[in-house]
């Protein structure tokens, strides 16, 4: 109950970063449902939206947003998304909803990446939440063996196919000493499409909502 309230509060606060005539990247997940509902009131002031997933796209269509094709957009002004975990360096684990590839593409095309979360998602060290890894179907067994060799417990997500026809392996108990190096290492394995570690595409700003109100974390460490 309280988490939904906090998600809503963080989403409402993020409206302060929505500028007139801007292109907005839309993430995926329960927090983003709150964000979309608030953004509806400003939809006539923005140029349009780019969606990270089919799920979010269908909701945006329902609310009659001006939807832009990602291939036709050179730069997204601001990308709004949430996270499964985010640390104080604004690096994240994302992809619990399975949309990590679309999310990472939009993050890489955005001038500004704002993460909105309730305070249960902020952590000192990433890794309690399993790392989602999108893989092409023929590489599932190979990648699982690779992950086991790294000391983790990989589980193929059952009855789930991504928007791009791929599978998700959730890597449990994978030790993370250096987020960026681990992301790069996993990305080097043939068959892996996207890793749910967002180190290179970390957030610029994180809006955290909790019982004490709103807290802002910024990449340059000027927090409030």
PDB file of C-alpha atoms in Angstrom:
ATOM      1  CA  UNK A   1       0.000   0.000   0.000  1.00  0.00           C
ATOM      2  CA  UNK A   2       2.669   2.495   1.059  1.00  0.00           C
ATOM      3  CA  UNK A   3       4.942   1.518  -1.827  1.00  0.00           C
ATOM      4  CA  UNK A   4       2.236   2.412  -4.339  1.00  0.00           C
ATOM      5  CA  UNK A   5       1.794   5.754  -2.608  1.00  0.00           C
ATOM      6  CA  UNK A   6       5.541   6.394  -2.797  1.00  0.00           C
ATOM      7  CA  UNK A   7       5.671   5.357  -6.464  1.00  0.00           C
ATOM      8  CA  UNK A   8       2.877   7.809  -7.173  1.00  0.00           C
ATOM      9  CA  UNK A   9       4.630  10.613  -5.269  1.00  0.00           C
ATOM     10  CA  UNK A  10       7.912  10.086  -7.128  1.00  0.00           C
ATOM     11  CA  UNK A  11       6.043  10.037 -10.439  1.00  0.00           C
ATOM     12  CA  UNK A  12       4.233  13.265  -9.633  1.00  0.00           C
ATOM     13  CA  UNK A  13       7.497  14.975  -8.650  1.00  0.00           C
ATOM     14  CA  UNK A  14       9.096  13.925 -11.940  1.00  0.00           C
ATOM     15  CA  UNK A  15       6.640  16.188 -13.780  1.00  0.00           C
ATOM     16  CA  UNK A  16       8.979  19.028 -12.798  1.00  0.00           C
ATOM     17  CA  UNK A  17      11.437  17.699 -15.382  1.00  0.00           C
ATOM     18  CA  UNK A  18       8.979  17.598 -18.277  1.00  0.00           C
ATOM     19  CA  UNK A  19       9.566  20.555 -20.578  1.00  0.00           C
ATOM     20  CA  UNK A  20       7.361  21.985 -23.305  1.00  0.00           C
ATOM     21  CA  UNK A  21       7.869  20.527 -26.809  1.00  0.00           C
ATOM     22  CA  UNK A  22      10.126  17.776 -25.499  1.00  0.00           C
ATOM     23  CA  UNK A  23      10.342  14.125 -26.529  1.00  0.00           C
ATOM     24  CA  UNK A  24       9.852  11.801 -23.569  1.00  0.00           C
ATOM     25  CA  UNK A  25      11.159   8.252 -23.320  1.00  0.00           C
ATOM     26  CA  UNK A  26       8.828   5.978 -21.373  1.00  0.00           C
ATOM     27  CA  UNK A  27      10.063   3.032 -19.315  1.00  0.00           C
ATOM     28  CA  UNK A  28       8.194  -0.057 -18.203  1.00  0.00           C
ATOM     29  CA  UNK A  29       6.773  -1.298 -14.907  1.00  0.00           C
ATOM     30  CA  UNK A  30       4.355  -0.530 -12.106  1.00  0.00           C
ATOM     31  CA  UNK A  31       5.959   2.804 -11.206  1.00  0.00           C
ATOM     32  CA  UNK A  32       5.747   3.948 -14.824  1.00  0.00           C
ATOM     33  CA  UNK A  33       2.005   3.301 -14.806  1.00  0.00           C
ATOM     34  CA  UNK A  34       1.748   6.089 -12.231  1.00  0.00           C
ATOM     35  CA  UNK A  35       4.047   8.288 -14.310  1.00  0.00           C
ATOM     36  CA  UNK A  36       1.962   7.854 -17.464  1.00  0.00           C
ATOM     37  CA  UNK A  37      -1.212   8.812 -15.632  1.00  0.00           C
ATOM     38  CA  UNK A  38       0.345  12.114 -14.530  1.00  0.00           C
ATOM     39  CA  UNK A  39       1.933  12.711 -17.940  1.00  0.00           C
ATOM     40  CA  UNK A  40      -1.522  12.512 -19.524  1.00  0.00           C
ATOM     41  CA  UNK A  41      -2.222  16.006 -18.224  1.00  0.00           C
ATOM     42  CA  UNK A  42       0.797  17.330 -20.138  1.00  0.00           C
ATOM     43  CA  UNK A  43       0.511  15.271 -23.320  1.00  0.00           C
ATOM     44  CA  UNK A  44      -0.613  18.261 -25.392  1.00  0.00           C
ATOM     45  CA  UNK A  45       2.452  20.242 -24.287  1.00  0.00           C
ATOM     46  CA  UNK A  46       5.071  17.708 -25.394  1.00  0.00           C
ATOM     47  CA  UNK A  47       6.130  16.677 -28.899  1.00  0.00           C
ATOM     48  CA  UNK A  48       5.553  12.999 -28.257  1.00  0.00           C
ATOM     49  CA  UNK A  49       6.697   9.845 -26.500  1.00  0.00           C
ATOM     50  CA  UNK A  50       8.916   6.870 -27.330  1.00  0.00           C
ATOM     51  CA  UNK A  51       8.100   3.582 -25.595  1.00  0.00           C
ATOM     52  CA  UNK A  52      10.538   0.993 -24.254  1.00  0.00           C
ATOM     53  CA  UNK A  53       8.104  -1.917 -24.531  1.00  0.00           C
ATOM     54  CA  UNK A  54       4.944  -3.190 -26.152  1.00  0.00           C
ATOM     55  CA  UNK A  55       3.261  -3.169 -22.743  1.00  0.00           C
ATOM     56  CA  UNK A  56       3.898   0.546 -22.186  1.00  0.00           C
ATOM     57  CA  UNK A  57       3.104   1.255 -25.837  1.00  0.00           C
ATOM     58  CA  UNK A  58      -0.378  -0.207 -25.456  1.00  0.00           C
ATOM     59  CA  UNK A  59      -1.055   1.965 -22.410  1.00  0.00           C
ATOM     60  CA  UNK A  60       0.183   5.069 -24.234  1.00  0.00           C
ATOM     61  CA  UNK A  61      -2.095   4.245 -27.158  1.00  0.00           C
ATOM     62  CA  UNK A  62      -5.018   3.858 -24.771  1.00  0.00           C
ATOM     63  CA  UNK A  63      -4.396   7.373 -23.454  1.00  0.00           C
ATOM     64  CA  UNK A  64      -3.952   8.735 -26.996  1.00  0.00           C
ATOM     65  CA  UNK A  65      -0.401  10.016 -26.700  1.00  0.00           C
ATOM     66  CA  UNK A  66       1.500  11.079 -29.795  1.00  0.00           C
ATOM     67  CA  UNK A  67       3.732   8.016 -30.198  1.00  0.00           C
ATOM     68  CA  UNK A  68       7.038   8.349 -32.043  1.00  0.00           C
ATOM     69  CA  UNK A  69       9.038   5.587 -33.698  1.00  0.00           C
ATOM     70  CA  UNK A  70      12.394   5.204 -31.972  1.00  0.00           C
ATOM     71  CA  UNK A  71      14.144   4.858 -35.358  1.00  0.00           C
ATOM     72  CA  UNK A  72      12.841   8.274 -36.384  1.00  0.00           C
ATOM     73  CA  UNK A  73      14.016  10.050 -33.225  1.00  0.00           C
ATOM     74  CA  UNK A  74      17.629  11.218 -33.110  1.00  0.00           C
ATOM     75  CA  UNK A  75      17.600  12.192 -29.428  1.00  0.00           C
ATOM     76  CA  UNK A  76      15.165  11.768 -26.538  1.00  0.00           C
ATOM     77  CA  UNK A  77      15.085  14.811 -24.265  1.00  0.00           C
ATOM     78  CA  UNK A  78      14.383  12.912 -21.066  1.00  0.00           C
ATOM     79  CA  UNK A  79      13.905   9.228 -20.351  1.00  0.00           C
ATOM     80  CA  UNK A  80      11.835   8.319 -17.297  1.00  0.00           C
ATOM     81  CA  UNK A  81      12.022   4.823 -15.869  1.00  0.00           C
ATOM     82  CA  UNK A  82      12.239   2.949 -12.601  1.00  0.00           C
ATOM     83  CA  UNK A  83      14.619   0.262 -11.299  1.00  0.00           C
ATOM     84  CA  UNK A  84      14.628  -3.010  -9.427  1.00  0.00           C
ATOM     85  CA  UNK A  85      17.659  -1.767  -7.490  1.00  0.00           C
ATOM     86  CA  UNK A  86      19.667   1.451  -7.651  1.00  0.00           C
ATOM     87  CA  UNK A  87      22.812   2.326  -5.722  1.00  0.00           C
ATOM     88  CA  UNK A  88      24.177   5.695  -4.627  1.00  0.00           C
ATOM     89  CA  UNK A  89      26.246   5.941  -7.813  1.00  0.00           C
ATOM     90  CA  UNK A  90      22.951   5.688  -9.741  1.00  0.00           C
ATOM     91  CA  UNK A  91      23.896   2.344 -11.252  1.00  0.00           C
ATOM     92  CA  UNK A  92      20.985  -0.047 -11.468  1.00  0.00           C
ATOM     93  CA  UNK A  93      19.628  -3.526 -11.902  1.00  0.00           C
ATOM     94  CA  UNK A  94      16.715  -3.341 -14.308  1.00  0.00           C
ATOM     95  CA  UNK A  95      14.652  -5.750 -16.361  1.00  0.00           C
ATOM     96  CA  UNK A  96      12.410  -7.421 -13.815  1.00  0.00           C
ATOM     97  CA  UNK A  97       9.576  -6.750 -16.247  1.00  0.00           C
ATOM     98  CA  UNK A  98      11.576  -8.167 -19.146  1.00  0.00           C
ATOM     99  CA  UNK A  99      11.911  -4.925 -21.127  1.00  0.00           C
ATOM    100  CA  UNK A 100      15.624  -4.366 -20.481  1.00  0.00           C
ATOM    101  CA  UNK A 101      16.669  -4.194 -24.147  1.00  0.00           C
ATOM    102  CA  UNK A 102      14.196  -1.461 -25.055  1.00  0.00           C
ATOM    103  CA  UNK A 103      14.989   0.326 -21.799  1.00  0.00           C
ATOM    104  CA  UNK A 104      18.730   0.315 -22.455  1.00  0.00           C
ATOM    105  CA  UNK A 105      18.244   1.553 -26.015  1.00  0.00           C
ATOM    106  CA  UNK A 106      16.162   4.512 -24.825  1.00  0.00           C
ATOM    107  CA  UNK A 107      18.612   5.282 -22.018  1.00  0.00           C
ATOM    108  CA  UNK A 108      21.463   5.410 -24.543  1.00  0.00           C
ATOM    109  CA  UNK A 109      19.521   7.810 -26.807  1.00  0.00           C
ATOM    110  CA  UNK A 110      18.492  10.207 -24.054  1.00  0.00           C
ATOM    111  CA  UNK A 111      19.966  13.538 -23.073  1.00  0.00           C
ATOM    112  CA  UNK A 112      18.828  12.907 -19.496  1.00  0.00           C
ATOM    113  CA  UNK A 113      17.873   9.694 -17.686  1.00  0.00           C
ATOM    114  CA  UNK A 114      15.685  10.106 -14.608  1.00  0.00           C
ATOM    115  CA  UNK A 115      14.976   7.109 -12.407  1.00  0.00           C
ATOM    116  CA  UNK A 116      11.912   7.246 -10.139  1.00  0.00           C
ATOM    117  CA  UNK A 117      11.657   4.773  -7.250  1.00  0.00           C
ATOM    118  CA  UNK A 118      10.192   4.174  -3.842  1.00  0.00           C
ATOM    119  CA  UNK A 119      12.798   4.018  -1.089  1.00  0.00           C
ATOM    120  CA  UNK A 120      12.837   0.202  -0.951  1.00  0.00           C
ATOM    121  CA  UNK A 121      14.809   0.178  -4.222  1.00  0.00           C
ATOM    122  CA  UNK A 122      17.807   2.203  -3.055  1.00  0.00           C
ATOM    123  CA  UNK A 123      20.722  -0.013  -1.945  1.00  0.00           C
ATOM    124  CA  UNK A 124      24.323   0.410  -0.872  1.00  0.00           C
ATOM    125  CA  UNK A 125      25.448  -2.475  -3.080  1.00  0.00           C
ATOM    126  CA  UNK A 126      23.708  -4.033  -6.067  1.00  0.00           C
ATOM    127  CA  UNK A 127      23.057  -7.756  -6.182  1.00  0.00           C
ATOM    128  CA  UNK A 128      20.254  -8.850  -3.905  1.00  0.00           C
ATOM    129  CA  UNK A 129      17.834  -8.661  -6.843  1.00  0.00           C
ATOM    130  CA  UNK A 130      18.693 -11.231  -9.549  1.00  0.00           C
ATOM    131  CA  UNK A 131      20.252  -9.812 -12.711  1.00  0.00           C
ATOM    132  CA  UNK A 132      17.977 -10.310 -15.739  1.00  0.00           C
ATOM    133  CA  UNK A 133      19.884 -11.326 -18.860  1.00  0.00           C
ATOM    134  CA  UNK A 134      18.193 -11.414 -22.265  1.00  0.00           C
ATOM    135  CA  UNK A 135      19.558 -14.169 -24.501  1.00  0.00           C
ATOM    136  CA  UNK A 136      18.759 -15.562 -27.933  1.00  0.00           C
ATOM    137  CA  UNK A 137      16.915 -18.898 -27.541  1.00  0.00           C
ATOM    138  CA  UNK A 138      19.681 -21.110 -28.979  1.00  0.00           C
ATOM    139  CA  UNK A 139      22.202 -19.818 -26.412  1.00  0.00           C
ATOM    140  CA  UNK A 140      20.215 -20.540 -23.232  1.00  0.00           C
ATOM    141  CA  UNK A 141      22.109 -23.659 -22.105  1.00  0.00           C
ATOM    142  CA  UNK A 142      25.485 -22.190 -23.084  1.00  0.00           C
ATOM    143  CA  UNK A 143      24.896 -18.952 -21.171  1.00  0.00           C
ATOM    144  CA  UNK A 144      23.589 -20.822 -18.123  1.00  0.00           C
ATOM    145  CA  UNK A 145      26.866 -22.784 -18.006  1.00  0.00           C
ATOM    146  CA  UNK A 146      28.851 -19.559 -18.327  1.00  0.00           C
ATOM    147  CA  UNK A 147      26.911 -18.020 -15.441  1.00  0.00           C
ATOM    148  CA  UNK A 148      27.365 -21.087 -13.251  1.00  0.00           C
ATOM    149  CA  UNK A 149      31.124 -20.814 -13.851  1.00  0.00           C
ATOM    150  CA  UNK A 150      30.916 -17.290 -12.398  1.00  0.00           C
ATOM    151  CA  UNK A 151      29.439 -18.716  -9.203  1.00  0.00           C
ATOM    152  CA  UNK A 152      25.797 -17.728  -9.627  1.00  0.00           C
ATOM    153  CA  UNK A 153      22.527 -19.630  -9.870  1.00  0.00           C
ATOM    154  CA  UNK A 154      20.849 -18.994 -13.244  1.00  0.00           C
ATOM    155  CA  UNK A 155      17.142 -19.657 -13.736  1.00  0.00           C
ATOM    156  CA  UNK A 156      15.374 -19.489 -17.080  1.00  0.00           C
ATOM    157  CA  UNK A 157      12.263 -17.343 -16.714  1.00  0.00           C
ATOM    158  CA  UNK A 158       9.352 -19.672 -17.431  1.00  0.00           C
ATOM    159  CA  UNK A 159       6.659 -18.955 -20.009  1.00  0.00           C
ATOM    160  CA  UNK A 160       8.223 -15.640 -20.939  1.00  0.00           C
ATOM    161  CA  UNK A 161       9.397 -14.287 -24.281  1.00  0.00           C
ATOM    162  CA  UNK A 162      10.666 -10.749 -24.738  1.00  0.00           C
ATOM    163  CA  UNK A 163       9.320  -8.228 -27.244  1.00  0.00           C
ATOM    164  CA  UNK A 164      12.164  -9.321 -29.534  1.00  0.00           C
ATOM    165  CA  UNK A 165      11.497 -13.066 -29.334  1.00  0.00           C
ATOM    166  CA  UNK A 166      14.264 -13.822 -26.840  1.00  0.00           C
ATOM    167  CA  UNK A 167      14.454 -15.496 -23.430  1.00  0.00           C
ATOM    168  CA  UNK A 168      15.361 -14.150 -19.994  1.00  0.00           C
ATOM    169  CA  UNK A 169      17.771 -15.832 -17.600  1.00  0.00           C
ATOM    170  CA  UNK A 170      17.659 -14.447 -14.059  1.00  0.00           C
ATOM    171  CA  UNK A 171      21.118 -14.665 -12.473  1.00  0.00           C
ATOM    172  CA  UNK A 172      20.821 -15.136  -8.696  1.00  0.00           C
ATOM    173  CA  UNK A 173      23.653 -14.565  -6.226  1.00  0.00           C
ATOM    174  CA  UNK A 174      26.070 -13.230  -8.825  1.00  0.00           C
ATOM    175  CA  UNK A 175      28.817 -11.463  -6.933  1.00  0.00           C
ATOM    176  CA  UNK A 176      29.213  -7.853  -8.071  1.00  0.00           C
ATOM    177  CA  UNK A 177      32.549  -6.273  -7.175  1.00  0.00           C
ATOM    178  CA  UNK A 178      32.693  -3.826 -10.072  1.00  0.00           C
ATOM    179  CA  UNK A 179      29.371  -3.161 -11.807  1.00  0.00           C
ATOM    180  CA  UNK A 180      30.817  -1.731 -15.011  1.00  0.00           C
ATOM    181  CA  UNK A 181      33.393  -4.506 -15.471  1.00  0.00           C
ATOM    182  CA  UNK A 182      30.791  -7.207 -14.845  1.00  0.00           C
ATOM    183  CA  UNK A 183      28.415  -5.591 -17.346  1.00  0.00           C
ATOM    184  CA  UNK A 184      31.198  -5.518 -19.944  1.00  0.00           C
ATOM    185  CA  UNK A 185      32.196  -9.125 -19.227  1.00  0.00           C
ATOM    186  CA  UNK A 186      28.652 -10.454 -19.606  1.00  0.00           C
ATOM    187  CA  UNK A 187      28.129  -8.398 -22.766  1.00  0.00           C
ATOM    188  CA  UNK A 188      31.146 -10.157 -24.306  1.00  0.00           C
ATOM    189  CA  UNK A 189      29.429 -13.571 -24.248  1.00  0.00           C
ATOM    190  CA  UNK A 190      27.961 -14.507 -27.646  1.00  0.00           C
ATOM    191  CA  UNK A 191      24.232 -15.083 -27.283  1.00  0.00           C
ATOM    192  CA  UNK A 192      23.624 -12.411 -24.690  1.00  0.00           C
ATOM    193  CA  UNK A 193      21.510  -9.584 -26.113  1.00  0.00           C
ATOM    194  CA  UNK A 194      21.247  -7.318 -23.081  1.00  0.00           C
ATOM    195  CA  UNK A 195      22.390  -7.441 -19.460  1.00  0.00           C
ATOM    196  CA  UNK A 196      20.144  -5.905 -16.805  1.00  0.00           C
ATOM    197  CA  UNK A 197      23.059  -4.029 -15.253  1.00  0.00           C
ATOM    198  CA  UNK A 198      22.836  -0.329 -16.059  1.00  0.00           C
ATOM    199  CA  UNK A 199      26.322   0.924 -15.256  1.00  0.00           C
ATOM    200  CA  UNK A 200      27.315   2.527 -18.537  1.00  0.00           C
ATOM    201  CA  UNK A 201      23.740   3.786 -18.913  1.00  0.00           C
ATOM    202  CA  UNK A 202      23.357   4.832 -15.285  1.00  0.00           C
ATOM    203  CA  UNK A 203      20.777   7.422 -14.297  1.00  0.00           C
ATOM    204  CA  UNK A 204      21.562  11.139 -14.197  1.00  0.00           C
ATOM    205  CA  UNK A 205      18.982  11.816 -11.485  1.00  0.00           C
ATOM    206  CA  UNK A 206      17.112   9.544  -9.091  1.00  0.00           C
ATOM    207  CA  UNK A 207      13.868  10.669  -7.457  1.00  0.00           C
ATOM    208  CA  UNK A 208      13.280   8.651  -4.293  1.00  0.00           C
ATOM    209  CA  UNK A 209       9.987   8.755  -2.432  1.00  0.00           C
ATOM    210  CA  UNK A 210       9.533   7.446   1.111  1.00  0.00           C
ATOM    211  CA  UNK A 211       7.992   8.194   4.472  1.00  0.00           C
ATOM    212  CA  UNK A 212      10.237  11.261   4.855  1.00  0.00           C
ATOM    213  CA  UNK A 213       9.149  12.674   1.496  1.00  0.00           C
ATOM    214  CA  UNK A 214      11.153  13.180  -1.690  1.00  0.00           C
ATOM    215  CA  UNK A 215      14.928  12.855  -1.924  1.00  0.00           C
ATOM    216  CA  UNK A 216      16.956  13.626  -5.050  1.00  0.00           C
ATOM    217  CA  UNK A 217      20.203  11.883  -5.947  1.00  0.00           C
ATOM    218  CA  UNK A 218      22.323  13.288  -8.777  1.00  0.00           C
ATOM    219  CA  UNK A 219      25.215  11.732 -10.663  1.00  0.00           C
ATOM    220  CA  UNK A 220      27.485  14.653  -9.749  1.00  0.00           C
ATOM    221  CA  UNK A 221      26.848  13.853  -6.051  1.00  0.00           C
ATOM    222  CA  UNK A 222      25.070  17.145  -5.422  1.00  0.00           C
ATOM    223  CA  UNK A 223      22.190  15.493  -3.613  1.00  0.00           C
ATOM    224  CA  UNK A 224      19.196  17.003  -1.854  1.00  0.00           C
TER     225      UNK A 224
END
